[in-house]
Amino acid sequence: MPRIRTTTFRKRKEAGEKLTVLTAYDYPTAKLLDESGIDAVLVGDSLGTVIQGKDDTLSVTMDQMIYHTAMVARAVEGAMVIGDMPFLSYQLAPEDAVRNAGRFVSEGGAQAVKLEGSVDKFGESIAAIVKTGIPVMAHIGLTPQSVHQIGGYKVQGRGEQGREQLKEEALGLQQAGCFAIVLELVQEEAAAEITGLLDIPTIGIGSGPYCDGQVLVMHDMLGFGPERRFVKVFGNAREIMARAFKEYVREVKEGTFPTEEQGHK
Ligand code: KIV
């Protein structure tokens, strides 16, 4: 199976074909995702909330991200595997950023990394990672690692000033060499304008239908997340699993599992 590359991302945008991205954190679900024909699997630092049960992503470490990225990369043959750089892994100095991005590739088996923020803040780090030969996906709009500064999970890019600021950030990130930009919780028209402005694809989450592609957190689209306006539950795995667990408990208690069929004579 030929691997999806950054060049594929660019070609898809040029052809007007949507890009598909979902998160994964382990081998079996990453394998299923890859078999579904997904374009990219993001090992998101949403790990902190959906897997570790934390309130935010801020305490996720590099070692944890590498551990999960390696599991995902072992399963994925066709999609691009993108490792999400956790809080403080790229914000302090470009050397740290390159070392940590490099770990995603050399230890984790990823083909690209994602990081939150603009060129204003992290331009040197982004340029250094790109110069090292590691593709960078940017992430603007609602950036969960800055949730305390932003003041909550609110829609971004509202009003003339908000929209202009996001447009400037997006153009700067394209100029810095990013191969795609995640737009999270960006007002729909602003997301459409940014998408039209850029040569590189935008990947939306909660940013409406006009982005070049979409990303969702896998647990949200499988019914594990809290209800959110931008999330659609495509299959309720939570309900299926809950039913299976209850049935197992009932059958073991009543003695209908295991039967002779599952035993060894
Ligand atoms: O961590 C994550 O899963 C993400 C996506 C929501 C884009 O950053």
PDB file of C-alpha atoms and ligand atoms in Angstrom:
ATOM      1  CA  MET A   1       0.000   0.000   0.000  1.00  0.00           C
ATOM      2  CA  PRO A   2       1.595   3.344  -0.979  1.00  0.00           C
ATOM      3  CA  ARG A   3       1.986   5.690   1.989  1.00  0.00           C
ATOM      4  CA  ILE A   4       0.047   8.985   2.109  1.00  0.00           C
ATOM      5  CA  ARG A   5       2.637  11.768   2.054  1.00  0.00           C
ATOM      6  CA  THR A   6       2.704  15.554   2.335  1.00  0.00           C
ATOM      7  CA  THR A   7       2.668  15.682  -1.464  1.00  0.00           C
ATOM      8  CA  THR A   8      -0.601  13.697  -1.396  1.00  0.00           C
ATOM      9  CA  PHE A   9      -2.056  16.307   0.950  1.00  0.00           C
ATOM     10  CA  ARG A  10      -1.176  19.098  -1.495  1.00  0.00           C
ATOM     11  CA  LYS A  11      -2.486  17.149  -4.514  1.00  0.00           C
ATOM     12  CA  ARG A  12      -5.778  16.430  -2.759  1.00  0.00           C
ATOM     13  CA  LYS A  13      -6.287  20.127  -2.116  1.00  0.00           C
ATOM     14  CA  GLU A  14      -5.522  20.971  -5.737  1.00  0.00           C
ATOM     15  CA  ALA A  15      -7.991  18.307  -6.904  1.00  0.00           C
ATOM     16  CA  GLY A  16     -10.666  19.454  -4.432  1.00  0.00           C
ATOM     17  CA  GLU A  17     -10.709  16.018  -2.753  1.00  0.00           C
ATOM     18  CA  LYS A  18     -11.339  16.021   0.989  1.00  0.00           C
ATOM     19  CA  LEU A  19      -8.702  14.739   3.419  1.00  0.00           C
ATOM     20  CA  THR A  20      -9.706  12.468   6.301  1.00  0.00           C
ATOM     21  CA  VAL A  21      -7.961  12.362   9.675  1.00  0.00           C
ATOM     22  CA  LEU A  22      -8.885  10.661  12.961  1.00  0.00           C
ATOM     23  CA  THR A  23      -6.973  10.194  16.191  1.00  0.00           C
ATOM     24  CA  ALA A  24      -5.752   6.847  17.538  1.00  0.00           C
ATOM     25  CA  TYR A  25      -3.615   5.849  20.503  1.00  0.00           C
ATOM     26  CA  ASP A  26      -3.175   2.070  20.243  1.00  0.00           C
ATOM     27  CA  TYR A  27      -2.434  -0.781  17.831  1.00  0.00           C
ATOM     28  CA  PRO A  28      -5.872  -2.396  17.212  1.00  0.00           C
ATOM     29  CA  THR A  29      -7.812   0.812  16.588  1.00  0.00           C
ATOM     30  CA  ALA A  30      -5.007   2.259  14.454  1.00  0.00           C
ATOM     31  CA  LYS A  31      -5.082  -0.928  12.355  1.00  0.00           C
ATOM     32  CA  LEU A  32      -8.842  -0.610  11.847  1.00  0.00           C
ATOM     33  CA  LEU A  33      -8.462   3.044  10.925  1.00  0.00           C
ATOM     34  CA  ASP A  34      -5.755   2.273   8.391  1.00  0.00           C
ATOM     35  CA  GLU A  35      -7.932  -0.442   6.847  1.00  0.00           C
ATOM     36  CA  SER A  36     -10.803   2.063   6.550  1.00  0.00           C
ATOM     37  CA  GLY A  37      -8.797   4.105   4.037  1.00  0.00           C
ATOM     38  CA  ILE A  38      -8.164   7.061   6.348  1.00  0.00           C
ATOM     39  CA  ASP A  39      -5.522   9.516   5.038  1.00  0.00           C
ATOM     40  CA  ALA A  40      -3.789  10.295   8.317  1.00  0.00           C
ATOM     41  CA  VAL A  41      -3.823   9.013  11.874  1.00  0.00           C
ATOM     42  CA  LEU A  42      -3.082  11.654  14.474  1.00  0.00           C
ATOM     43  CA  VAL A  43      -1.698  10.453  17.786  1.00  0.00           C
ATOM     44  CA  GLY A  44      -3.198  13.453  19.556  1.00  0.00           C
ATOM     45  CA  ASP A  45      -2.270  14.793  22.948  1.00  0.00           C
ATOM     46  CA  SER A  46      -6.031  14.411  23.476  1.00  0.00           C
ATOM     47  CA  LEU A  47      -4.517  11.208  24.921  1.00  0.00           C
ATOM     48  CA  GLY A  48      -4.621  13.156  28.203  1.00  0.00           C
ATOM     49  CA  THR A  49      -8.388  13.548  28.199  1.00  0.00           C
ATOM     50  CA  VAL A  50      -9.772  10.538  26.293  1.00  0.00           C
ATOM     51  CA  ILE A  51      -7.317   7.855  27.490  1.00  0.00           C
ATOM     52  CA  GLN A  52      -5.843   9.160  30.739  1.00  0.00           C
ATOM     53  CA  GLY A  53      -9.074  10.705  32.070  1.00  0.00           C
ATOM     54  CA  LYS A  54      -7.536  14.120  32.775  1.00  0.00           C
ATOM     55  CA  ASP A  55      -9.339  17.465  32.495  1.00  0.00           C
ATOM     56  CA  ASP A  56      -6.932  18.846  29.871  1.00  0.00           C
ATOM     57  CA  THR A  57      -3.907  17.911  27.756  1.00  0.00           C
ATOM     58  CA  LEU A  58      -1.295  19.882  29.685  1.00  0.00           C
ATOM     59  CA  SER A  59       0.325  17.081  31.668  1.00  0.00           C
ATOM     60  CA  VAL A  60       0.877  14.688  28.740  1.00  0.00           C
ATOM     61  CA  THR A  61       4.609  13.925  28.430  1.00  0.00           C
ATOM     62  CA  MET A  62       6.923  13.209  25.500  1.00  0.00           C
ATOM     63  CA  ASP A  63       7.563   9.663  26.773  1.00  0.00           C
ATOM     64  CA  GLN A  64       3.815   8.944  26.869  1.00  0.00           C
ATOM     65  CA  MET A  65       3.361  10.347  23.351  1.00  0.00           C
ATOM     66  CA  ILE A  66       6.242   8.272  21.989  1.00  0.00           C
ATOM     67  CA  TYR A  67       4.882   5.115  23.669  1.00  0.00           C
ATOM     68  CA  HIS A  68       1.477   5.580  21.992  1.00  0.00           C
ATOM     69  CA  THR A  69       2.872   6.771  18.650  1.00  0.00           C
ATOM     70  CA  ALA A  70       5.011   3.627  18.371  1.00  0.00           C
ATOM     71  CA  MET A  71       1.944   1.400  18.914  1.00  0.00           C
ATOM     72  CA  VAL A  72       0.023   3.279  16.239  1.00  0.00           C
ATOM     73  CA  ALA A  73       2.928   3.324  13.779  1.00  0.00           C
ATOM     74  CA  ARG A  74       3.335  -0.465  14.089  1.00  0.00           C
ATOM     75  CA  ALA A  75      -0.260  -0.877  12.902  1.00  0.00           C
ATOM     76  CA  VAL A  76      -0.421   1.684  10.107  1.00  0.00           C
ATOM     77  CA  GLU A  77       0.858   0.955   6.603  1.00  0.00           C
ATOM     78  CA  GLY A  78      -0.951   3.345   4.274  1.00  0.00           C
ATOM     79  CA  ALA A  79      -1.934   6.430   6.256  1.00  0.00           C
ATOM     80  CA  MET A  80       0.412   9.165   7.394  1.00  0.00           C
ATOM     81  CA  VAL A  81       1.132   8.891  11.131  1.00  0.00           C
ATOM     82  CA  ILE A  82       1.322  12.301  12.799  1.00  0.00           C
ATOM     83  CA  GLY A  83       2.669  12.700  16.339  1.00  0.00           C
ATOM     84  CA  ASP A  84       1.235  15.565  18.368  1.00  0.00           C
ATOM     85  CA  MET A  85       3.920  17.526  20.218  1.00  0.00           C
ATOM     86  CA  PRO A  86       2.850  17.883  23.863  1.00  0.00           C
ATOM     87  CA  PHE A  87       2.967  20.972  26.071  1.00  0.00           C
ATOM     88  CA  LEU A  88       6.542  22.233  26.670  1.00  0.00           C
ATOM     89  CA  SER A  89       8.086  19.920  24.074  1.00  0.00           C
ATOM     90  CA  TYR A  90       8.591  22.760  21.527  1.00  0.00           C
ATOM     91  CA  GLN A  91       7.832  26.013  23.355  1.00  0.00           C
ATOM     92  CA  LEU A  92      11.134  26.479  25.189  1.00  0.00           C
ATOM     93  CA  ALA A  93      13.855  26.436  22.525  1.00  0.00           C
ATOM     94  CA  PRO A  94      14.267  25.360  18.875  1.00  0.00           C
ATOM     95  CA  GLU A  95      16.875  22.714  19.894  1.00  0.00           C
ATOM     96  CA  ASP A  96      14.299  21.079  22.206  1.00  0.00           C
ATOM     97  CA  ALA A  97      11.699  21.268  19.464  1.00  0.00           C
ATOM     98  CA  VAL A  98      13.984  19.529  16.938  1.00  0.00           C
ATOM     99  CA  ARG A  99      15.073  16.861  19.445  1.00  0.00           C
ATOM    100  CA  ASN A 100      11.494  16.089  20.417  1.00  0.00           C
ATOM    101  CA  ALA A 101      10.150  16.163  16.849  1.00  0.00           C
ATOM    102  CA  GLY A 102      13.021  13.836  15.951  1.00  0.00           C
ATOM    103  CA  ARG A 103      11.989  11.405  18.701  1.00  0.00           C
ATOM    104  CA  PHE A 104       8.506  11.130  17.139  1.00  0.00           C
ATOM    105  CA  VAL A 105      10.156  10.010  13.895  1.00  0.00           C
ATOM    106  CA  SER A 106      13.083   7.903  15.122  1.00  0.00           C
ATOM    107  CA  GLU A 107      11.496   6.287  18.215  1.00  0.00           C
ATOM    108  CA  GLY A 108       7.782   6.645  17.444  1.00  0.00           C
ATOM    109  CA  GLY A 109       7.830   5.817  13.741  1.00  0.00           C
ATOM    110  CA  ALA A 110       5.767   8.899  12.793  1.00  0.00           C
ATOM    111  CA  GLN A 111       6.067  10.587   9.395  1.00  0.00           C
ATOM    112  CA  ALA A 112       5.138  14.072  10.652  1.00  0.00           C
ATOM    113  CA  VAL A 113       4.481  16.108  13.783  1.00  0.00           C
ATOM    114  CA  LYS A 114       1.781  18.584  14.763  1.00  0.00           C
ATOM    115  CA  LEU A 115       2.176  21.566  17.053  1.00  0.00           C
ATOM    116  CA  GLU A 116      -0.105  24.344  18.307  1.00  0.00           C
ATOM    117  CA  GLY A 117       0.521  28.052  17.795  1.00  0.00           C
ATOM    118  CA  SER A 118       1.619  30.712  15.354  1.00  0.00           C
ATOM    119  CA  VAL A 119       4.889  31.780  13.737  1.00  0.00           C
ATOM    120  CA  ASP A 120       4.848  34.802  16.041  1.00  0.00           C
ATOM    121  CA  LYS A 121       5.334  32.511  18.985  1.00  0.00           C
ATOM    122  CA  PHE A 122       7.150  29.454  17.638  1.00  0.00           C
ATOM    123  CA  GLY A 123       8.415  30.419  14.179  1.00  0.00           C
ATOM    124  CA  GLU A 124      12.033  29.541  14.983  1.00  0.00           C
ATOM    125  CA  SER A 125      11.102  26.105  16.278  1.00  0.00           C
ATOM    126  CA  ILE A 126       8.867  25.386  13.288  1.00  0.00           C
ATOM    127  CA  ALA A 127      11.599  26.456  10.862  1.00  0.00           C
ATOM    128  CA  ALA A 128      14.188  24.341  12.685  1.00  0.00           C
ATOM    129  CA  ILE A 129      11.990  21.216  12.599  1.00  0.00           C
ATOM    130  CA  VAL A 130      11.166  21.709   8.896  1.00  0.00           C
ATOM    131  CA  LYS A 131      14.878  22.283   8.171  1.00  0.00           C
ATOM    132  CA  THR A 132      15.635  18.946   9.839  1.00  0.00           C
ATOM    133  CA  GLY A 133      13.370  17.285   7.276  1.00  0.00           C
ATOM    134  CA  ILE A 134      10.365  16.602   9.473  1.00  0.00           C
ATOM    135  CA  PRO A 135       6.983  17.707   8.058  1.00  0.00           C
ATOM    136  CA  VAL A 136       5.034  19.983  10.409  1.00  0.00           C
ATOM    137  CA  MET A 137       1.261  20.257  10.617  1.00  0.00           C
ATOM    138  CA  ALA A 138       0.260  23.486  12.374  1.00  0.00           C
ATOM    139  CA  HIS A 139      -2.766  23.945  14.655  1.00  0.00           C
ATOM    140  CA  ILE A 140      -4.484  27.305  15.218  1.00  0.00           C
ATOM    141  CA  GLY A 141      -7.853  28.615  16.379  1.00  0.00           C
ATOM    142  CA  LEU A 142      -8.717  26.967  19.656  1.00  0.00           C
ATOM    143  CA  THR A 143      -5.402  25.559  20.845  1.00  0.00           C
ATOM    144  CA  PRO A 144      -6.073  23.358  23.898  1.00  0.00           C
ATOM    145  CA  GLN A 145      -2.528  23.759  25.280  1.00  0.00           C
ATOM    146  CA  SER A 146      -3.344  27.485  25.789  1.00  0.00           C
ATOM    147  CA  VAL A 147      -6.801  26.877  27.245  1.00  0.00           C
ATOM    148  CA  HIS A 148      -6.059  28.861  30.414  1.00  0.00           C
ATOM    149  CA  GLN A 149      -4.893  31.880  28.410  1.00  0.00           C
ATOM    150  CA  ILE A 150      -7.804  31.679  25.941  1.00  0.00           C
ATOM    151  CA  GLY A 151     -10.214  31.360  28.874  1.00  0.00           C
ATOM    152  CA  GLY A 152     -12.057  28.187  27.892  1.00  0.00           C
ATOM    153  CA  TYR A 153     -13.063  26.214  24.821  1.00  0.00           C
ATOM    154  CA  LYS A 154     -14.581  29.082  22.767  1.00  0.00           C
ATOM    155  CA  VAL A 155     -15.101  29.616  19.037  1.00  0.00           C
ATOM    156  CA  GLN A 156     -12.203  31.587  17.485  1.00  0.00           C
ATOM    157  CA  GLY A 157     -12.044  33.971  14.512  1.00  0.00           C
ATOM    158  CA  ARG A 158     -15.237  35.856  15.274  1.00  0.00           C
ATOM    159  CA  GLY A 159     -15.351  39.524  14.176  1.00  0.00           C
ATOM    160  CA  GLU A 160     -13.124  41.371  11.737  1.00  0.00           C
ATOM    161  CA  GLN A 161     -10.104  41.459  14.044  1.00  0.00           C
ATOM    162  CA  GLY A 162     -10.300  37.803  15.034  1.00  0.00           C
ATOM    163  CA  ARG A 163     -10.640  36.729  11.410  1.00  0.00           C
ATOM    164  CA  GLU A 164      -7.742  38.914  10.199  1.00  0.00           C
ATOM    165  CA  GLN A 165      -5.505  37.614  12.974  1.00  0.00           C
ATOM    166  CA  LEU A 166      -6.199  33.996  12.059  1.00  0.00           C
ATOM    167  CA  LYS A 167      -5.630  34.716   8.347  1.00  0.00           C
ATOM    168  CA  GLU A 168      -2.270  36.270   9.162  1.00  0.00           C
ATOM    169  CA  GLU A 169      -1.318  33.331  11.377  1.00  0.00           C
ATOM    170  CA  ALA A 170      -2.281  30.828   8.672  1.00  0.00           C
ATOM    171  CA  LEU A 171      -0.281  32.626   5.967  1.00  0.00           C
ATOM    172  CA  GLY A 172       2.730  32.833   8.288  1.00  0.00           C
ATOM    173  CA  LEU A 173       2.608  29.108   8.992  1.00  0.00           C
ATOM    174  CA  GLN A 174       2.383  28.300   5.285  1.00  0.00           C
ATOM    175  CA  GLN A 175       5.375  30.576   4.677  1.00  0.00           C
ATOM    176  CA  ALA A 176       7.277  28.803   7.476  1.00  0.00           C
ATOM    177  CA  GLY A 177       6.951  25.499   5.594  1.00  0.00           C
ATOM    178  CA  CYS A 178       4.039  23.753   7.349  1.00  0.00           C
ATOM    179  CA  PHE A 179       2.361  21.195   5.070  1.00  0.00           C
ATOM    180  CA  ALA A 180      -1.164  21.576   6.536  1.00  0.00           C
ATOM    181  CA  ILE A 181      -3.004  23.510   9.228  1.00  0.00           C
ATOM    182  CA  VAL A 182      -5.580  22.247  11.703  1.00  0.00           C
ATOM    183  CA  LEU A 183      -8.292  24.851  12.321  1.00  0.00           C
ATOM    184  CA  GLU A 184     -10.001  24.063  15.615  1.00  0.00           C
ATOM    185  CA  LEU A 185     -13.293  25.704  16.572  1.00  0.00           C
ATOM    186  CA  VAL A 186     -12.880  28.468  14.002  1.00  0.00           C
ATOM    187  CA  GLN A 187     -15.978  30.371  12.901  1.00  0.00           C
ATOM    188  CA  GLU A 188     -17.185  28.763   9.663  1.00  0.00           C
ATOM    189  CA  GLU A 189     -16.776  31.747   7.314  1.00  0.00           C
ATOM    190  CA  ALA A 190     -13.329  32.561   8.685  1.00  0.00           C
ATOM    191  CA  ALA A 191     -12.303  28.908   8.119  1.00  0.00           C
ATOM    192  CA  ALA A 192     -13.628  29.083   4.542  1.00  0.00           C
ATOM    193  CA  GLU A 193     -11.686  32.287   3.878  1.00  0.00           C
ATOM    194  CA  ILE A 194      -8.448  30.869   5.272  1.00  0.00           C
ATOM    195  CA  THR A 195      -8.930  27.700   3.215  1.00  0.00           C
ATOM    196  CA  GLY A 196      -9.335  29.775   0.047  1.00  0.00           C
ATOM    197  CA  LEU A 197      -6.284  31.852   0.858  1.00  0.00           C
ATOM    198  CA  LEU A 198      -3.806  28.983   1.346  1.00  0.00           C
ATOM    199  CA  ASP A 199      -2.010  26.603  -1.019  1.00  0.00           C
ATOM    200  CA  ILE A 200      -1.644  24.058   1.804  1.00  0.00           C
ATOM    201  CA  PRO A 201      -4.720  22.171   3.068  1.00  0.00           C
ATOM    202  CA  THR A 202      -6.733  23.129   6.129  1.00  0.00           C
ATOM    203  CA  ILE A 203      -8.030  20.326   8.330  1.00  0.00           C
ATOM    204  CA  GLY A 204     -11.054  21.417  10.332  1.00  0.00           C
ATOM    205  CA  ILE A 205     -12.441  20.333  13.666  1.00  0.00           C
ATOM    206  CA  GLY A 206     -15.564  22.198  14.691  1.00  0.00           C
ATOM    207  CA  SER A 207     -14.817  24.698  11.908  1.00  0.00           C
ATOM    208  CA  GLY A 208     -17.548  23.879   9.392  1.00  0.00           C
ATOM    209  CA  PRO A 209     -17.644  22.084   6.049  1.00  0.00           C
ATOM    210  CA  TYR A 210     -15.423  24.341   3.900  1.00  0.00           C
ATOM    211  CA  CYS A 211     -12.008  23.143   5.125  1.00  0.00           C
ATOM    212  CA  ASP A 212      -9.954  20.860   2.849  1.00  0.00           C
ATOM    213  CA  GLY A 213     -10.321  17.986   5.296  1.00  0.00           C
ATOM    214  CA  GLN A 214     -11.699  17.035   8.685  1.00  0.00           C
ATOM    215  CA  VAL A 215     -10.304  15.578  11.891  1.00  0.00           C
ATOM    216  CA  LEU A 216     -12.166  14.214  14.907  1.00  0.00           C
ATOM    217  CA  VAL A 217     -11.080  12.608  18.130  1.00  0.00           C
ATOM    218  CA  MET A 218     -11.911   8.927  17.645  1.00  0.00           C
ATOM    219  CA  HIS A 219     -13.554   8.517  21.065  1.00  0.00           C
ATOM    220  CA  ASP A 220     -15.912  11.414  20.329  1.00  0.00           C
ATOM    221  CA  MET A 221     -17.155   9.968  17.024  1.00  0.00           C
ATOM    222  CA  LEU A 222     -17.639   6.554  18.705  1.00  0.00           C
ATOM    223  CA  GLY A 223     -19.921   7.864  21.443  1.00  0.00           C
ATOM    224  CA  PHE A 224     -17.448   8.141  24.338  1.00  0.00           C
ATOM    225  CA  GLY A 225     -17.212  11.933  24.432  1.00  0.00           C
ATOM    226  CA  PRO A 226     -19.469  14.508  26.024  1.00  0.00           C
ATOM    227  CA  GLU A 227     -22.121  15.777  23.586  1.00  0.00           C
ATOM    228  CA  ARG A 228     -20.697  18.620  21.494  1.00  0.00           C
ATOM    229  CA  ARG A 229     -22.273  20.549  18.647  1.00  0.00           C
ATOM    230  CA  PHE A 230     -19.502  19.763  16.148  1.00  0.00           C
ATOM    231  CA  VAL A 231     -19.250  16.057  16.887  1.00  0.00           C
ATOM    232  CA  LYS A 232     -21.291  13.415  15.079  1.00  0.00           C
ATOM    233  CA  VAL A 233     -21.420   9.925  16.571  1.00  0.00           C
ATOM    234  CA  PHE A 234     -20.847   7.700  13.528  1.00  0.00           C
ATOM    235  CA  GLY A 235     -21.207   4.473  15.508  1.00  0.00           C
ATOM    236  CA  ASN A 236     -21.954   4.032  19.184  1.00  0.00           C
ATOM    237  CA  ALA A 237     -19.111   1.740  20.227  1.00  0.00           C
ATOM    238  CA  ARG A 238     -19.656   2.784  23.842  1.00  0.00           C
ATOM    239  CA  GLU A 239     -23.148   1.270  23.805  1.00  0.00           C
ATOM    240  CA  ILE A 240     -21.963  -1.923  22.078  1.00  0.00           C
ATOM    241  CA  MET A 241     -19.133  -2.367  24.595  1.00  0.00           C
ATOM    242  CA  ALA A 242     -21.360  -1.623  27.580  1.00  0.00           C
ATOM    243  CA  ARG A 243     -23.844  -4.271  26.375  1.00  0.00           C
ATOM    244  CA  ALA A 244     -21.073  -6.855  25.882  1.00  0.00           C
ATOM    245  CA  PHE A 245     -19.586  -6.213  29.356  1.00  0.00           C
ATOM    246  CA  LYS A 246     -23.001  -6.535  31.038  1.00  0.00           C
ATOM    247  CA  GLU A 247     -23.749  -9.729  29.158  1.00  0.00           C
ATOM    248  CA  TYR A 248     -20.405 -11.236  30.185  1.00  0.00           C
ATOM    249  CA  VAL A 249     -21.042 -10.409  33.864  1.00  0.00           C
ATOM    250  CA  ARG A 250     -24.565 -11.876  33.657  1.00  0.00           C
ATOM    251  CA  GLU A 251     -23.509 -15.085  31.869  1.00  0.00           C
ATOM    252  CA  VAL A 252     -20.591 -15.807  34.216  1.00  0.00           C
ATOM    253  CA  LYS A 253     -22.844 -15.233  37.228  1.00  0.00           C
ATOM    254  CA  GLU A 254     -25.658 -17.454  35.872  1.00  0.00           C
ATOM    255  CA  GLY A 255     -23.218 -20.127  34.697  1.00  0.00           C
ATOM    256  CA  THR A 256     -24.107 -19.901  30.987  1.00  0.00           C
ATOM    257  CA  PHE A 257     -20.485 -18.978  30.153  1.00  0.00           C
ATOM    258  CA  PRO A 258     -18.275 -20.892  29.720  1.00  0.00           C
ATOM    259  CA  THR A 259     -20.098 -23.943  28.326  1.00  0.00           C
ATOM    260  CA  GLU A 260     -18.576 -27.259  27.287  1.00  0.00           C
ATOM    261  CA  GLU A 261     -17.851 -25.655  23.903  1.00  0.00           C
ATOM    262  CA  GLN A 262     -15.273 -23.356  25.493  1.00  0.00           C
ATOM    263  CA  GLY A 263     -13.723 -26.063  27.655  1.00  0.00           C
ATOM    264  CA  HIS A 264     -10.931 -28.609  27.078  1.00  0.00           C
ATOM    265  CA  LYS A 265     -11.665 -32.301  27.637  1.00  0.00           C
TER     266      LYS A 265
HETATM  267  O1  KIV B   1      -4.974  16.219  20.349  1.00  0.00           O
HETATM  268  C1  KIV B   1      -5.777  16.075  19.421  1.00  0.00           C
HETATM  269  O2  KIV B   1      -6.459  15.051  19.289  1.00  0.00           O
HETATM  270  C2  KIV B   1      -5.906  17.173  18.466  1.00  0.00           C
HETATM  271  C3  KIV B   1      -7.067  17.143  17.529  1.00  0.00           C
HETATM  272  C4  KIV B   1      -8.291  17.549  18.239  1.00  0.00           C
HETATM  273  C5  KIV B   1      -6.835  17.969  16.326  1.00  0.00           C
HETATM  274  O3  KIV B   1      -5.134  18.066  18.488  1.00  0.00           O
END
